[in-house]
C-alpha positions as CSV (number, residue, x, y, z in Angstrom):
1,M,4.6,-17.7,-3.7
2,K,2.7,-15.7,-1.0
3,K,1.7,-12.1,-1.6
4,L,2.2,-9.2,0.8
5,V,-1.0,-7.2,1.0
6,L,-0.8,-3.7,2.6
7,Q,-4.1,-2.5,3.8
8,M,-4.5,1.0,5.2
9,Q,-7.1,3.7,5.7
10,T,-6.3,7.0,4.0
11,S,-7.9,10.4,3.5
12,V,-9.0,11.7,0.1
13,D,-5.8,13.7,0.0
14,G,-3.6,10.7,0.7
15,F,-2.8,11.0,4.4
16,V,-2.8,7.9,6.7
17,G,-2.6,9.9,9.9
18,A,-3.6,13.4,11.0
19,N,-1.2,15.9,12.6
20,E,-4.1,17.2,14.7
21,E,-6.9,15.5,16.5
22,H,-9.5,15.0,13.8
23,S,-12.2,12.3,13.8
24,W,-11.7,11.5,10.1
25,Q,-12.0,7.7,9.8
26,L,-15.5,6.1,9.4
27,W,-14.3,3.5,11.8
28,E,-11.6,4.3,14.3
29,W,-11.3,0.7,15.5
30,G,-13.7,1.2,18.5
31,D,-17.0,-0.6,19.1
32,E,-18.9,1.9,16.9
33,S,-18.5,1.7,13.1
34,A,-20.0,3.8,10.3
35,W,-19.1,1.1,7.8
36,D,-22.0,-0.4,5.8
37,G,-22.7,-4.1,5.6
38,A,-21.1,-4.6,2.2
39,L,-17.8,-3.0,3.3
40,K,-17.8,-5.1,6.5
41,Q,-18.3,-8.2,4.4
42,D,-15.6,-7.4,1.9
43,F,-13.2,-6.4,4.7
44,N,-13.6,-9.8,6.3
45,A,-13.2,-11.6,2.9
46,V,-9.6,-10.2,2.8
47,F,-8.8,-12.1,6.0
48,A,-10.0,-15.4,4.6
49,G,-6.9,-15.7,2.4
50,V,-4.4,-14.4,5.0
51,D,-2.5,-16.6,7.4
52,T,0.4,-14.3,8.4
53,I,0.3,-10.8,9.7
54,L,3.4,-8.6,9.7
55,L,3.7,-6.1,12.6
56,S,6.1,-3.4,13.5
57,R,7.6,-3.3,17.0
58,K,5.5,-0.3,17.8
59,M,2.2,-1.8,16.7
60,A,2.9,-4.9,18.8
61,Q,4.0,-3.0,21.8
62,E,1.2,-0.4,21.5
63,G,-1.6,-3.0,21.8
64,Y,-2.6,-4.2,18.3
65,L,-2.7,-7.9,19.4
66,T,-4.4,-7.2,22.7
67,H,-7.0,-4.9,21.1
68,W,-8.2,-7.4,18.5
69,G,-7.9,-10.3,20.9
70,N,-10.3,-8.5,23.2
71,A,-12.6,-7.7,20.3
72,A,-12.7,-11.4,19.3
73,R,-13.8,-12.3,22.9
74,K,-16.2,-9.4,23.2
75,F,-18.1,-10.1,19.9
76,P,-17.7,-13.9,19.3
77,R,-20.9,-14.2,17.3
78,D,-20.9,-10.9,15.4
79,P,-20.0,-11.7,11.8
80,F,-18.3,-8.4,11.3
81,Y,-15.7,-9.3,14.0
82,A,-14.8,-12.6,12.4
83,F,-11.6,-10.9,11.2
84,A,-10.6,-10.3,14.9
85,Q,-10.6,-14.1,15.5
86,R,-8.6,-14.5,12.3
87,I,-6.0,-12.1,13.7
88,V,-5.9,-14.1,16.9
89,D,-5.5,-17.4,14.9
90,A,-3.0,-16.1,12.3
91,R,0.7,-16.3,12.6
92,K,2.1,-12.9,13.6
93,V,5.7,-11.9,12.8
94,V,7.2,-8.7,14.3
95,L,10.1,-7.4,12.3
96,S,12.5,-5.6,14.6
97,N,16.1,-5.3,15.6
98,K,15.2,-3.8,19.0
99,L,12.8,-6.5,20.3
100,K,13.7,-10.0,21.4
101,Q,11.5,-13.1,21.6
102,S,12.0,-13.0,25.4
103,D,10.2,-9.6,25.4
104,W,6.8,-11.2,24.5
105,K,3.9,-11.1,26.8
106,P,2.3,-14.5,27.2
107,A,-0.9,-13.1,25.6
108,W,0.8,-12.7,22.2
109,E,0.2,-16.2,21.0
110,R,1.4,-17.4,17.6
111,T,3.7,-14.5,17.5
112,S,7.4,-14.5,16.7
113,V,10.1,-11.9,16.2
114,A,12.3,-11.7,13.2
115,S,15.2,-9.3,12.4
116,G,14.5,-5.9,11.0
117,D,16.2,-6.9,7.7
118,L,13.0,-6.4,5.8
119,P,14.0,-7.7,2.3
120,R,15.5,-10.9,3.7
121,E,12.8,-11.7,6.2
122,V,9.8,-10.8,4.0
123,D,11.3,-12.7,1.0
124,A,11.8,-15.8,3.2
125,L,8.2,-15.5,4.4
126,K,6.9,-15.1,0.9
127,A,8.7,-18.3,-0.1
128,G,6.8,-20.3,2.6
129,E,3.7,-22.3,2.3
130,G,0.1,-21.2,3.1
131,G,-2.0,-18.1,2.5
132,D,-1.0,-14.5,1.9
133,M,0.6,-12.1,4.4
134,A,-1.0,-8.8,5.4
135,V,0.3,-5.6,7.0
136,F,-1.8,-2.8,8.4
137,G,0.7,-0.1,9.3
138,G,1.9,1.9,11.0
139,A,2.9,4.6,8.5
140,G,6.7,4.3,9.0
141,F,6.8,0.5,8.8
142,A,4.5,0.4,5.8
143,S,6.6,3.1,4.0
144,A,9.8,1.1,4.6
145,L,8.2,-2.0,3.1
146,I,7.1,0.0,0.1
147,A,10.5,1.6,-0.3
148,A,12.0,-1.9,-0.3
149,G,9.7,-3.0,-3.1
150,L,8.1,-5.7,-0.9
151,V,4.4,-4.9,-1.2
152,D,2.5,-6.9,-3.8
153,E,-0.9,-5.4,-3.4
154,F,-2.1,-2.1,-1.9
155,Q,-5.6,-1.9,-0.5
156,L,-6.3,1.8,0.3
157,F,-9.5,2.4,2.2
158,V,-10.2,6.1,1.2
159,N,-12.3,7.9,3.8
160,P,-14.5,10.8,2.8
161,A,-12.3,13.4,4.6
162,V,-9.6,15.8,3.6
163,L,-6.9,16.3,6.3
164,G,-4.7,18.9,4.5
165,A,-1.6,17.6,6.3
166,G,-0.4,14.5,8.2
167,R,1.6,11.3,7.8
168,R,1.9,9.9,4.3
169,L,2.4,6.4,3.2
170,F,4.6,6.8,0.1
171,D,7.2,9.2,1.6
172,Q,10.3,6.9,1.3
173,G,9.8,5.1,-2.0
174,G,10.1,7.7,-4.8
175,F,8.3,7.4,-8.1
176,T,6.4,4.2,-8.7
177,N,3.8,3.3,-11.3
178,L,0.9,1.3,-10.0
179,R,-1.7,-0.9,-11.9
180,L,-5.3,-0.6,-10.8
181,L,-6.7,-4.0,-9.7
182,G,-10.1,-2.7,-8.7
183,S,-12.1,0.1,-7.1
184,K,-15.3,-0.1,-5.2
185,A,-17.4,2.6,-3.7
186,Y,-19.6,1.9,-0.6
187,A,-22.8,3.4,0.6
188,C,-21.1,4.7,3.8
189,G,-18.8,7.0,1.7
190,M,-15.7,4.7,1.7
191,V,-13.9,3.9,-1.6
192,V,-11.5,0.9,-1.6
193,N,-8.8,1.1,-4.3
194,R,-6.6,-1.9,-5.0
195,Y,-3.3,-1.6,-6.8
196,A,-0.3,-3.7,-7.7
197,P,3.1,-2.4,-8.7
198,A,3.2,-2.0,-12.5
199,G,5.7,-4.3,-14.3
């Protein structure tokens, strides 16, 4: 059975997005990154076991696939950007009731659309063959997956910043106990905490 791994950057106080313009992430997905070598290596290791990426309609339409496709072409020999080529090569599934397969741009290779019935679609994908599935946001989509009890592993990349307010990840799900799978601090100031639902 495949796992669904949710990976998101957060602030120390648990926000995944700022209400105001703050530069709070050590890497904001541009060409410059303050991540250290060990974090970059561990980040890429996650992708080695992933063969499917779940996306919200918004992430697909707002350029996620184009962005990482461009990064894979721009940095073909940079070992840090190996994950970008994995994103290009992986199967992508957009869960949406508003988008149709005919809406796809030709550049969105290996991408299909499935209904927005999250439990049905994710359970069917988990029952399939191959590696694990990953989801990287956005906040509303991730929160809906959490509320539906579909996430098997949380990988929270905690940035050394306090936002005070913003978008939260666990707004929809109510009380949940989690079991710590591991925690690792990095020289750049990032701490990656991994959890699974308890029980």
